[in-house]
């Protein structure tokens, strides 16, 4: 049922570095035709670091690990491409649906294919006012039981960052800052919260991955929190002001549930004149490059 591309399959068999990439950013995160341009750019960035990209999506009910250009074009341009978390995968497979994979679905399918390193932008997490809404991303629970290394720029800054860090601790998911003792805030280099561990080279990350195996630890993820460069982050004062306005607009318009995140992110893009999107892409590019270097260090073991 899992369709692994020939390139990815051969790379895994030869123990060459492979990096999993999600497809939600292609189908739902960017406007056309920029979405396809970015998808190709990210795959090219992985290749330039000497690794093989494995963009993941579900097409006609078949989970694909590694897409060719025609399949990438389909994800980018086809109407009706669904957004699939890991809970949606059995439904999509059984119904023959096509969809782009979120963090949780990408991590699960990558792990099933034998890929150990995954690059994304920012994780989902605990939403603001959790005590009222009980709204928490499925990313966290899935990462608590999936052995994969996720390179990300922290969690989306629209979320409750300290609550998310606490939840990750409770779930037993290891978190380390890459070259920093501060937890990044997606658009921001520093969310304002510390991390307990700092890793400074791809080789150090690979050593932690090997230690996870050697200890026969529970099958949980390693989160490598890689901050967006300070000169490419969204201006913190602009971020704080626009996010406060977005939260007020969300409450005023009665936006709830799954509609909250896309509403807030869209508000940030529109009211920062696209600066939040530029920071997002800068973070993703940096994460992809780092993930490829970590994958290379992992395969050298």
PDB file of C-alpha atoms in Angstrom:
ATOM      1  CA  UNK A   1       0.000   0.000   0.000  1.00  0.00           C
ATOM      2  CA  UNK A   2       2.896   2.367   0.738  1.00  0.00           C
ATOM      3  CA  UNK A   3       4.397   3.529  -2.575  1.00  0.00           C
ATOM      4  CA  UNK A   4       8.070   4.405  -2.108  1.00  0.00           C
ATOM      5  CA  UNK A   5       9.701   6.006  -5.147  1.00  0.00           C
ATOM      6  CA  UNK A   6      12.567   4.160  -6.791  1.00  0.00           C
ATOM      7  CA  UNK A   7      15.008   6.934  -5.915  1.00  0.00           C
ATOM      8  CA  UNK A   8      14.053   6.898  -2.233  1.00  0.00           C
ATOM      9  CA  UNK A   9      13.957   3.103  -2.079  1.00  0.00           C
ATOM     10  CA  UNK A  10      17.438   2.795  -3.588  1.00  0.00           C
ATOM     11  CA  UNK A  11      18.829   5.494  -1.285  1.00  0.00           C
ATOM     12  CA  UNK A  12      17.462   3.769   1.815  1.00  0.00           C
ATOM     13  CA  UNK A  13      18.776   0.382   0.678  1.00  0.00           C
ATOM     14  CA  UNK A  14      22.238   1.869   0.092  1.00  0.00           C
ATOM     15  CA  UNK A  15      22.096   3.792   3.398  1.00  0.00           C
ATOM     16  CA  UNK A  16      22.325   7.158   1.696  1.00  0.00           C
ATOM     17  CA  UNK A  17      20.767  10.201   3.420  1.00  0.00           C
ATOM     18  CA  UNK A  18      17.047  10.800   2.869  1.00  0.00           C
ATOM     19  CA  UNK A  19      14.929  13.694   4.170  1.00  0.00           C
ATOM     20  CA  UNK A  20      11.138  13.530   4.404  1.00  0.00           C
ATOM     21  CA  UNK A  21       9.192  16.670   3.424  1.00  0.00           C
ATOM     22  CA  UNK A  22       5.521  17.414   4.051  1.00  0.00           C
ATOM     23  CA  UNK A  23       3.182  18.406   1.229  1.00  0.00           C
ATOM     24  CA  UNK A  24       0.690  20.616   3.072  1.00  0.00           C
ATOM     25  CA  UNK A  25       2.855  23.650   2.414  1.00  0.00           C
ATOM     26  CA  UNK A  26       2.497  22.907  -1.312  1.00  0.00           C
ATOM     27  CA  UNK A  27      -1.249  22.362  -1.440  1.00  0.00           C
ATOM     28  CA  UNK A  28      -2.479  24.645   1.346  1.00  0.00           C
ATOM     29  CA  UNK A  29       0.328  26.880   2.561  1.00  0.00           C
ATOM     30  CA  UNK A  30       1.239  28.960  -0.478  1.00  0.00           C
ATOM     31  CA  UNK A  31      -0.535  30.561  -3.448  1.00  0.00           C
ATOM     32  CA  UNK A  32      -0.123  29.222  -6.978  1.00  0.00           C
ATOM     33  CA  UNK A  33       2.273  29.130  -8.817  1.00  0.00           C
ATOM     34  CA  UNK A  34       4.671  29.963  -5.993  1.00  0.00           C
ATOM     35  CA  UNK A  35       3.748  26.766  -4.185  1.00  0.00           C
ATOM     36  CA  UNK A  36       5.237  24.543  -6.884  1.00  0.00           C
ATOM     37  CA  UNK A  37       8.313  26.764  -7.176  1.00  0.00           C
ATOM     38  CA  UNK A  38       8.948  26.441  -3.440  1.00  0.00           C
ATOM     39  CA  UNK A  39       8.368  22.673  -3.504  1.00  0.00           C
ATOM     40  CA  UNK A  40      10.988  22.257  -6.219  1.00  0.00           C
ATOM     41  CA  UNK A  41      13.332  24.672  -4.445  1.00  0.00           C
ATOM     42  CA  UNK A  42      13.148  22.705  -1.190  1.00  0.00           C
ATOM     43  CA  UNK A  43      13.811  19.414  -2.932  1.00  0.00           C
ATOM     44  CA  UNK A  44      16.765  21.019  -4.722  1.00  0.00           C
ATOM     45  CA  UNK A  45      18.120  22.313  -1.402  1.00  0.00           C
ATOM     46  CA  UNK A  46      18.104  18.756  -0.033  1.00  0.00           C
ATOM     47  CA  UNK A  47      19.944  17.498  -3.113  1.00  0.00           C
ATOM     48  CA  UNK A  48      22.571  20.246  -2.896  1.00  0.00           C
ATOM     49  CA  UNK A  49      23.427  18.958   0.584  1.00  0.00           C
ATOM     50  CA  UNK A  50      23.939  15.463  -0.820  1.00  0.00           C
ATOM     51  CA  UNK A  51      20.667  13.910   0.357  1.00  0.00           C
ATOM     52  CA  UNK A  52      17.560  12.563  -1.366  1.00  0.00           C
ATOM     53  CA  UNK A  53      14.245  14.421  -0.842  1.00  0.00           C
ATOM     54  CA  UNK A  54      11.126  12.377  -0.094  1.00  0.00           C
ATOM     55  CA  UNK A  55       8.079  14.620  -0.370  1.00  0.00           C
ATOM     56  CA  UNK A  56       5.061  12.723   0.955  1.00  0.00           C
ATOM     57  CA  UNK A  57       1.428  12.828  -0.151  1.00  0.00           C
ATOM     58  CA  UNK A  58      -1.560  10.549  -0.742  1.00  0.00           C
ATOM     59  CA  UNK A  59      -2.647  10.210  -4.377  1.00  0.00           C
ATOM     60  CA  UNK A  60      -5.779   8.280  -5.351  1.00  0.00           C
ATOM     61  CA  UNK A  61      -5.729   6.440  -2.047  1.00  0.00           C
ATOM     62  CA  UNK A  62      -2.052   5.483  -2.230  1.00  0.00           C
ATOM     63  CA  UNK A  63       0.427   7.007   0.242  1.00  0.00           C
ATOM     64  CA  UNK A  64       3.492   8.075  -1.749  1.00  0.00           C
ATOM     65  CA  UNK A  65       6.934   8.564  -0.196  1.00  0.00           C
ATOM     66  CA  UNK A  66       8.895  10.490  -2.799  1.00  0.00           C
ATOM     67  CA  UNK A  67       7.126  12.363  -5.601  1.00  0.00           C
ATOM     68  CA  UNK A  68       8.223  12.973  -9.170  1.00  0.00           C
ATOM     69  CA  UNK A  69       7.728  16.370 -10.823  1.00  0.00           C
ATOM     70  CA  UNK A  70       4.369  15.422 -12.318  1.00  0.00           C
ATOM     71  CA  UNK A  71       3.095  14.317  -8.922  1.00  0.00           C
ATOM     72  CA  UNK A  72       4.384  17.507  -7.290  1.00  0.00           C
ATOM     73  CA  UNK A  73       2.549  19.509  -9.964  1.00  0.00           C
ATOM     74  CA  UNK A  74      -0.610  17.577  -9.187  1.00  0.00           C
ATOM     75  CA  UNK A  75      -0.398  18.322  -5.458  1.00  0.00           C
ATOM     76  CA  UNK A  76       0.283  21.985  -6.220  1.00  0.00           C
ATOM     77  CA  UNK A  77      -2.435  22.525  -8.803  1.00  0.00           C
ATOM     78  CA  UNK A  78      -5.221  19.981  -8.512  1.00  0.00           C
ATOM     79  CA  UNK A  79      -8.516  21.143  -7.052  1.00  0.00           C
ATOM     80  CA  UNK A  80      -9.872  19.172  -4.126  1.00  0.00           C
ATOM     81  CA  UNK A  81      -6.561  18.067  -2.606  1.00  0.00           C
ATOM     82  CA  UNK A  82      -7.444  17.380   1.003  1.00  0.00           C
ATOM     83  CA  UNK A  83      -5.400  18.183   4.101  1.00  0.00           C
ATOM     84  CA  UNK A  84      -4.567  14.900   5.831  1.00  0.00           C
ATOM     85  CA  UNK A  85      -3.454  14.311   9.388  1.00  0.00           C
ATOM     86  CA  UNK A  86      -2.476  10.817  10.472  1.00  0.00           C
ATOM     87  CA  UNK A  87      -6.026  10.056  11.630  1.00  0.00           C
ATOM     88  CA  UNK A  88      -7.273  10.710   8.086  1.00  0.00           C
ATOM     89  CA  UNK A  89      -4.955   8.254   6.360  1.00  0.00           C
ATOM     90  CA  UNK A  90      -7.166   5.119   6.627  1.00  0.00           C
ATOM     91  CA  UNK A  91     -10.162   7.107   5.364  1.00  0.00           C
ATOM     92  CA  UNK A  92      -8.192   8.558   2.452  1.00  0.00           C
ATOM     93  CA  UNK A  93      -6.791   5.157   1.507  1.00  0.00           C
ATOM     94  CA  UNK A  94     -10.151   3.380   1.701  1.00  0.00           C
ATOM     95  CA  UNK A  95     -11.970   6.067  -0.295  1.00  0.00           C
ATOM     96  CA  UNK A  96      -9.264   6.583  -2.922  1.00  0.00           C
ATOM     97  CA  UNK A  97      -8.867  10.235  -1.964  1.00  0.00           C
ATOM     98  CA  UNK A  98      -5.894  12.497  -2.666  1.00  0.00           C
ATOM     99  CA  UNK A  99      -4.428  14.725  -0.016  1.00  0.00           C
ATOM    100  CA  UNK A 100      -1.429  16.646   1.231  1.00  0.00           C
ATOM    101  CA  UNK A 101       0.100  15.390   4.457  1.00  0.00           C
ATOM    102  CA  UNK A 102       0.490  17.455   7.617  1.00  0.00           C
ATOM    103  CA  UNK A 103       3.297  17.000  10.130  1.00  0.00           C
ATOM    104  CA  UNK A 104       1.659  14.038  11.852  1.00  0.00           C
ATOM    105  CA  UNK A 105       0.818  12.151   8.651  1.00  0.00           C
ATOM    106  CA  UNK A 106       4.215  12.888   7.107  1.00  0.00           C
ATOM    107  CA  UNK A 107       6.083  11.719  10.211  1.00  0.00           C
ATOM    108  CA  UNK A 108       4.084   8.495  10.369  1.00  0.00           C
ATOM    109  CA  UNK A 109       4.500   7.609   6.686  1.00  0.00           C
ATOM    110  CA  UNK A 110       8.184   8.552   6.719  1.00  0.00           C
ATOM    111  CA  UNK A 111       8.810   6.292   9.705  1.00  0.00           C
ATOM    112  CA  UNK A 112       6.913   3.433   8.053  1.00  0.00           C
ATOM    113  CA  UNK A 113       9.172   3.818   5.005  1.00  0.00           C
ATOM    114  CA  UNK A 114      12.299   3.724   7.180  1.00  0.00           C
ATOM    115  CA  UNK A 115      13.185   7.426   6.950  1.00  0.00           C
ATOM    116  CA  UNK A 116      14.642   8.858  10.146  1.00  0.00           C
ATOM    117  CA  UNK A 117      14.861  12.613   9.411  1.00  0.00           C
ATOM    118  CA  UNK A 118      11.999  14.976   8.574  1.00  0.00           C
ATOM    119  CA  UNK A 119      12.120  18.734   7.894  1.00  0.00           C
ATOM    120  CA  UNK A 120       9.172  21.072   8.327  1.00  0.00           C
ATOM    121  CA  UNK A 121       8.424  24.700   9.206  1.00  0.00           C
ATOM    122  CA  UNK A 122       6.783  24.783  12.628  1.00  0.00           C
ATOM    123  CA  UNK A 123       5.007  22.145  14.677  1.00  0.00           C
ATOM    124  CA  UNK A 124       1.449  22.296  15.873  1.00  0.00           C
ATOM    125  CA  UNK A 125       0.921  22.406  19.608  1.00  0.00           C
ATOM    126  CA  UNK A 126      -1.352  23.433  22.452  1.00  0.00           C
ATOM    127  CA  UNK A 127      -3.725  26.213  21.450  1.00  0.00           C
ATOM    128  CA  UNK A 128      -4.357  29.322  23.475  1.00  0.00           C
ATOM    129  CA  UNK A 129      -7.240  28.993  25.953  1.00  0.00           C
ATOM    130  CA  UNK A 130      -6.707  25.235  26.038  1.00  0.00           C
ATOM    131  CA  UNK A 131      -8.484  25.032  29.399  1.00  0.00           C
ATOM    132  CA  UNK A 132     -11.669  26.125  27.615  1.00  0.00           C
ATOM    133  CA  UNK A 133     -11.292  24.564  24.164  1.00  0.00           C
ATOM    134  CA  UNK A 134      -9.141  21.455  24.877  1.00  0.00           C
ATOM    135  CA  UNK A 135      -7.647  22.157  21.444  1.00  0.00           C
ATOM    136  CA  UNK A 136      -4.282  20.477  20.906  1.00  0.00           C
ATOM    137  CA  UNK A 137      -2.544  19.503  17.685  1.00  0.00           C
ATOM    138  CA  UNK A 138      -2.410  15.815  16.805  1.00  0.00           C
ATOM    139  CA  UNK A 139       1.281  16.378  16.039  1.00  0.00           C
ATOM    140  CA  UNK A 140       2.213  16.029  19.699  1.00  0.00           C
ATOM    141  CA  UNK A 141       0.625  12.654  20.378  1.00  0.00           C
ATOM    142  CA  UNK A 142       1.935  11.178  17.139  1.00  0.00           C
ATOM    143  CA  UNK A 143       5.486  12.362  17.844  1.00  0.00           C
ATOM    144  CA  UNK A 144       5.272  10.772  21.302  1.00  0.00           C
ATOM    145  CA  UNK A 145       5.068   7.345  19.658  1.00  0.00           C
ATOM    146  CA  UNK A 146       7.056   7.721  16.436  1.00  0.00           C
ATOM    147  CA  UNK A 147      10.828   7.361  16.176  1.00  0.00           C
ATOM    148  CA  UNK A 148      11.808  10.212  13.871  1.00  0.00           C
ATOM    149  CA  UNK A 149      13.972  13.318  14.100  1.00  0.00           C
ATOM    150  CA  UNK A 150      12.005  16.453  13.257  1.00  0.00           C
ATOM    151  CA  UNK A 151      13.897  19.599  12.287  1.00  0.00           C
ATOM    152  CA  UNK A 152      11.578  22.580  12.799  1.00  0.00           C
ATOM    153  CA  UNK A 153      11.560  26.241  13.814  1.00  0.00           C
ATOM    154  CA  UNK A 154       9.752  25.490  17.056  1.00  0.00           C
ATOM    155  CA  UNK A 155       5.972  25.728  17.157  1.00  0.00           C
ATOM    156  CA  UNK A 156       3.748  28.290  15.501  1.00  0.00           C
ATOM    157  CA  UNK A 157       3.847  31.485  17.538  1.00  0.00           C
ATOM    158  CA  UNK A 158       0.054  31.777  17.466  1.00  0.00           C
ATOM    159  CA  UNK A 159      -0.032  28.839  19.897  1.00  0.00           C
ATOM    160  CA  UNK A 160       0.548  28.601  23.645  1.00  0.00           C
ATOM    161  CA  UNK A 161       4.304  27.981  23.533  1.00  0.00           C
ATOM    162  CA  UNK A 162       5.015  27.252  27.236  1.00  0.00           C
ATOM    163  CA  UNK A 163       2.020  24.899  27.421  1.00  0.00           C
ATOM    164  CA  UNK A 164       3.256  23.108  24.308  1.00  0.00           C
ATOM    165  CA  UNK A 165       6.729  22.659  25.793  1.00  0.00           C
ATOM    166  CA  UNK A 166       5.161  21.323  28.985  1.00  0.00           C
ATOM    167  CA  UNK A 167       3.020  18.920  26.981  1.00  0.00           C
ATOM    168  CA  UNK A 168       6.040  17.641  25.048  1.00  0.00           C
ATOM    169  CA  UNK A 169       7.802  17.007  28.373  1.00  0.00           C
ATOM    170  CA  UNK A 170       4.785  15.123  29.702  1.00  0.00           C
ATOM    171  CA  UNK A 171       4.652  12.995  26.548  1.00  0.00           C
ATOM    172  CA  UNK A 172       8.361  12.202  26.785  1.00  0.00           C
ATOM    173  CA  UNK A 173       9.376  13.861  23.523  1.00  0.00           C
ATOM    174  CA  UNK A 174      12.999  15.048  23.536  1.00  0.00           C
ATOM    175  CA  UNK A 175      13.551  18.698  22.542  1.00  0.00           C
ATOM    176  CA  UNK A 176      16.890  20.353  21.817  1.00  0.00           C
ATOM    177  CA  UNK A 177      17.752  23.779  20.463  1.00  0.00           C
ATOM    178  CA  UNK A 178      20.145  23.780  17.529  1.00  0.00           C
ATOM    179  CA  UNK A 179      22.921  26.225  18.342  1.00  0.00           C
ATOM    180  CA  UNK A 180      20.706  27.953  20.899  1.00  0.00           C
ATOM    181  CA  UNK A 181      19.422  27.553  24.447  1.00  0.00           C
ATOM    182  CA  UNK A 182      16.192  29.350  23.506  1.00  0.00           C
ATOM    183  CA  UNK A 183      13.153  27.743  21.939  1.00  0.00           C
ATOM    184  CA  UNK A 184      12.442  29.382  18.566  1.00  0.00           C
ATOM    185  CA  UNK A 185       9.028  30.838  17.798  1.00  0.00           C
ATOM    186  CA  UNK A 186       8.512  29.903  14.135  1.00  0.00           C
ATOM    187  CA  UNK A 187       8.523  33.447  12.697  1.00  0.00           C
ATOM    188  CA  UNK A 188      10.755  34.542  15.576  1.00  0.00           C
ATOM    189  CA  UNK A 189      14.289  33.520  16.477  1.00  0.00           C
ATOM    190  CA  UNK A 190      13.348  33.360  20.171  1.00  0.00           C
ATOM    191  CA  UNK A 191       9.895  32.527  21.533  1.00  0.00           C
ATOM    192  CA  UNK A 192      10.921  33.853  24.936  1.00  0.00           C
ATOM    193  CA  UNK A 193      11.262  30.387  26.472  1.00  0.00           C
ATOM    194  CA  UNK A 194      14.386  28.296  27.176  1.00  0.00           C
ATOM    195  CA  UNK A 195      15.245  24.732  26.210  1.00  0.00           C
ATOM    196  CA  UNK A 196      17.178  22.372  28.479  1.00  0.00           C
ATOM    197  CA  UNK A 197      19.490  20.952  25.823  1.00  0.00           C
ATOM    198  CA  UNK A 198      21.555  22.449  23.008  1.00  0.00           C
ATOM    199  CA  UNK A 199      23.059  20.569  20.060  1.00  0.00           C
ATOM    200  CA  UNK A 200      25.581  22.353  17.872  1.00  0.00           C
ATOM    201  CA  UNK A 201      26.468  20.080  14.954  1.00  0.00           C
ATOM    202  CA  UNK A 202      24.693  17.504  12.753  1.00  0.00           C
ATOM    203  CA  UNK A 203      27.041  14.901  14.227  1.00  0.00           C
ATOM    204  CA  UNK A 204      25.819  15.690  17.755  1.00  0.00           C
ATOM    205  CA  UNK A 205      22.225  15.236  16.604  1.00  0.00           C
ATOM    206  CA  UNK A 206      23.129  11.901  15.002  1.00  0.00           C
ATOM    207  CA  UNK A 207      24.764  10.798  18.269  1.00  0.00           C
ATOM    208  CA  UNK A 208      21.487  11.452  20.108  1.00  0.00           C
ATOM    209  CA  UNK A 209      19.618   9.439  17.473  1.00  0.00           C
ATOM    210  CA  UNK A 210      22.033   6.544  17.942  1.00  0.00           C
ATOM    211  CA  UNK A 211      21.637   6.796  21.719  1.00  0.00           C
ATOM    212  CA  UNK A 212      17.847   6.547  21.326  1.00  0.00           C
ATOM    213  CA  UNK A 213      18.360   3.232  19.557  1.00  0.00           C
ATOM    214  CA  UNK A 214      21.012   1.939  21.927  1.00  0.00           C
ATOM    215  CA  UNK A 215      18.886   2.671  25.003  1.00  0.00           C
ATOM    216  CA  UNK A 216      15.879   0.908  23.467  1.00  0.00           C
ATOM    217  CA  UNK A 217      13.970   3.971  24.572  1.00  0.00           C
ATOM    218  CA  UNK A 218      10.241   4.357  23.870  1.00  0.00           C
ATOM    219  CA  UNK A 219       9.498   5.058  20.215  1.00  0.00           C
ATOM    220  CA  UNK A 220       9.294   8.840  20.501  1.00  0.00           C
ATOM    221  CA  UNK A 221      10.641  11.631  18.322  1.00  0.00           C
ATOM    222  CA  UNK A 222      13.591  13.950  18.705  1.00  0.00           C
ATOM    223  CA  UNK A 223      12.704  17.582  18.010  1.00  0.00           C
ATOM    224  CA  UNK A 224      15.602  19.705  16.771  1.00  0.00           C
ATOM    225  CA  UNK A 225      14.462  23.312  17.163  1.00  0.00           C
ATOM    226  CA  UNK A 226      16.375  25.345  14.590  1.00  0.00           C
ATOM    227  CA  UNK A 227      15.752  29.113  14.848  1.00  0.00           C
ATOM    228  CA  UNK A 228      15.169  31.284  11.813  1.00  0.00           C
ATOM    229  CA  UNK A 229      18.195  33.588  11.399  1.00  0.00           C
ATOM    230  CA  UNK A 230      17.731  36.818  13.332  1.00  0.00           C
ATOM    231  CA  UNK A 231      18.089  38.967  10.207  1.00  0.00           C
ATOM    232  CA  UNK A 232      15.312  36.969   8.501  1.00  0.00           C
ATOM    233  CA  UNK A 233      12.813  36.775  11.354  1.00  0.00           C
ATOM    234  CA  UNK A 234       9.588  38.746  11.470  1.00  0.00           C
ATOM    235  CA  UNK A 235      10.117  41.985  13.385  1.00  0.00           C
ATOM    236  CA  UNK A 236       9.141  41.030  16.984  1.00  0.00           C
ATOM    237  CA  UNK A 237       7.250  44.272  17.660  1.00  0.00           C
ATOM    238  CA  UNK A 238       5.281  43.925  14.410  1.00  0.00           C
ATOM    239  CA  UNK A 239       4.591  40.286  15.232  1.00  0.00           C
ATOM    240  CA  UNK A 240       3.276  41.105  18.716  1.00  0.00           C
ATOM    241  CA  UNK A 241       1.031  43.908  17.483  1.00  0.00           C
ATOM    242  CA  UNK A 242      -0.445  42.038  14.508  1.00  0.00           C
ATOM    243  CA  UNK A 243      -0.941  38.812  16.467  1.00  0.00           C
ATOM    244  CA  UNK A 244      -2.840  40.707  19.186  1.00  0.00           C
ATOM    245  CA  UNK A 245      -5.047  42.247  16.486  1.00  0.00           C
ATOM    246  CA  UNK A 246      -5.568  38.826  14.902  1.00  0.00           C
ATOM    247  CA  UNK A 247      -6.624  37.274  18.210  1.00  0.00           C
ATOM    248  CA  UNK A 248      -9.095  40.112  18.801  1.00  0.00           C
ATOM    249  CA  UNK A 249     -10.512  39.677  15.280  1.00  0.00           C
ATOM    250  CA  UNK A 250     -10.791  35.936  15.814  1.00  0.00           C
ATOM    251  CA  UNK A 251     -12.809  36.402  18.995  1.00  0.00           C
ATOM    252  CA  UNK A 252     -14.929  39.150  17.452  1.00  0.00           C
ATOM    253  CA  UNK A 253     -15.847  37.032  14.432  1.00  0.00           C
ATOM    254  CA  UNK A 254     -16.532  33.910  16.473  1.00  0.00           C
ATOM    255  CA  UNK A 255     -13.847  31.808  14.784  1.00  0.00           C
ATOM    256  CA  UNK A 256     -13.401  28.498  16.624  1.00  0.00           C
ATOM    257  CA  UNK A 257     -11.945  25.013  16.274  1.00  0.00           C
ATOM    258  CA  UNK A 258      -9.894  24.071  13.230  1.00  0.00           C
ATOM    259  CA  UNK A 259     -10.671  27.418  11.593  1.00  0.00           C
ATOM    260  CA  UNK A 260      -8.606  29.357  14.148  1.00  0.00           C
ATOM    261  CA  UNK A 261      -5.094  28.528  12.903  1.00  0.00           C
ATOM    262  CA  UNK A 262      -5.652  29.319   9.202  1.00  0.00           C
ATOM    263  CA  UNK A 263      -7.518  32.507  10.177  1.00  0.00           C
ATOM    264  CA  UNK A 264      -4.646  33.736  12.366  1.00  0.00           C
ATOM    265  CA  UNK A 265      -1.943  32.786   9.866  1.00  0.00           C
ATOM    266  CA  UNK A 266      -3.789  34.485   7.018  1.00  0.00           C
ATOM    267  CA  UNK A 267      -4.259  37.604   9.149  1.00  0.00           C
ATOM    268  CA  UNK A 268      -0.525  37.689   9.862  1.00  0.00           C
ATOM    269  CA  UNK A 269       0.370  37.387   6.177  1.00  0.00           C
ATOM    270  CA  UNK A 270      -2.051  40.140   5.117  1.00  0.00           C
ATOM    271  CA  UNK A 271      -1.278  42.572   7.923  1.00  0.00           C
ATOM    272  CA  UNK A 272       2.512  42.225   7.788  1.00  0.00           C
ATOM    273  CA  UNK A 273       2.542  42.764   4.001  1.00  0.00           C
ATOM    274  CA  UNK A 274       3.789  39.225   3.510  1.00  0.00           C
ATOM    275  CA  UNK A 275       6.694  39.537   5.963  1.00  0.00           C
ATOM    276  CA  UNK A 276       5.398  36.609   8.023  1.00  0.00           C
ATOM    277  CA  UNK A 277       5.357  34.415   4.920  1.00  0.00           C
ATOM    278  CA  UNK A 278       8.918  35.429   4.068  1.00  0.00           C
ATOM    279  CA  UNK A 279      10.036  34.527   7.600  1.00  0.00           C
ATOM    280  CA  UNK A 280       8.176  31.221   7.312  1.00  0.00           C
ATOM    281  CA  UNK A 281       9.965  30.343   4.078  1.00  0.00           C
ATOM    282  CA  UNK A 282      13.334  31.389   5.497  1.00  0.00           C
ATOM    283  CA  UNK A 283      12.756  29.028   8.412  1.00  0.00           C
ATOM    284  CA  UNK A 284      11.716  26.138   6.156  1.00  0.00           C
ATOM    285  CA  UNK A 285      14.751  26.588   3.902  1.00  0.00           C
ATOM    286  CA  UNK A 286      17.108  26.552   6.876  1.00  0.00           C
ATOM    287  CA  UNK A 287      15.401  23.485   8.344  1.00  0.00           C
ATOM    288  CA  UNK A 288      15.616  21.575   5.072  1.00  0.00           C
ATOM    289  CA  UNK A 289      19.335  22.248   4.734  1.00  0.00           C
ATOM    290  CA  UNK A 290      20.018  21.260   8.341  1.00  0.00           C
ATOM    291  CA  UNK A 291      17.903  18.112   8.042  1.00  0.00           C
ATOM    292  CA  UNK A 292      19.933  17.006   5.021  1.00  0.00           C
ATOM    293  CA  UNK A 293      23.175  17.477   6.966  1.00  0.00           C
ATOM    294  CA  UNK A 294      21.765  15.520   9.925  1.00  0.00           C
ATOM    295  CA  UNK A 295      20.630  12.715   7.593  1.00  0.00           C
ATOM    296  CA  UNK A 296      24.148  12.585   6.137  1.00  0.00           C
ATOM    297  CA  UNK A 297      25.693  12.384   9.614  1.00  0.00           C
ATOM    298  CA  UNK A 298      23.203   9.662  10.569  1.00  0.00           C
ATOM    299  CA  UNK A 299      24.061   7.486   7.565  1.00  0.00           C
ATOM    300  CA  UNK A 300      27.797   7.798   8.283  1.00  0.00           C
ATOM    301  CA  UNK A 301      27.379   5.880  11.532  1.00  0.00           C
TER     302      UNK A 301
END
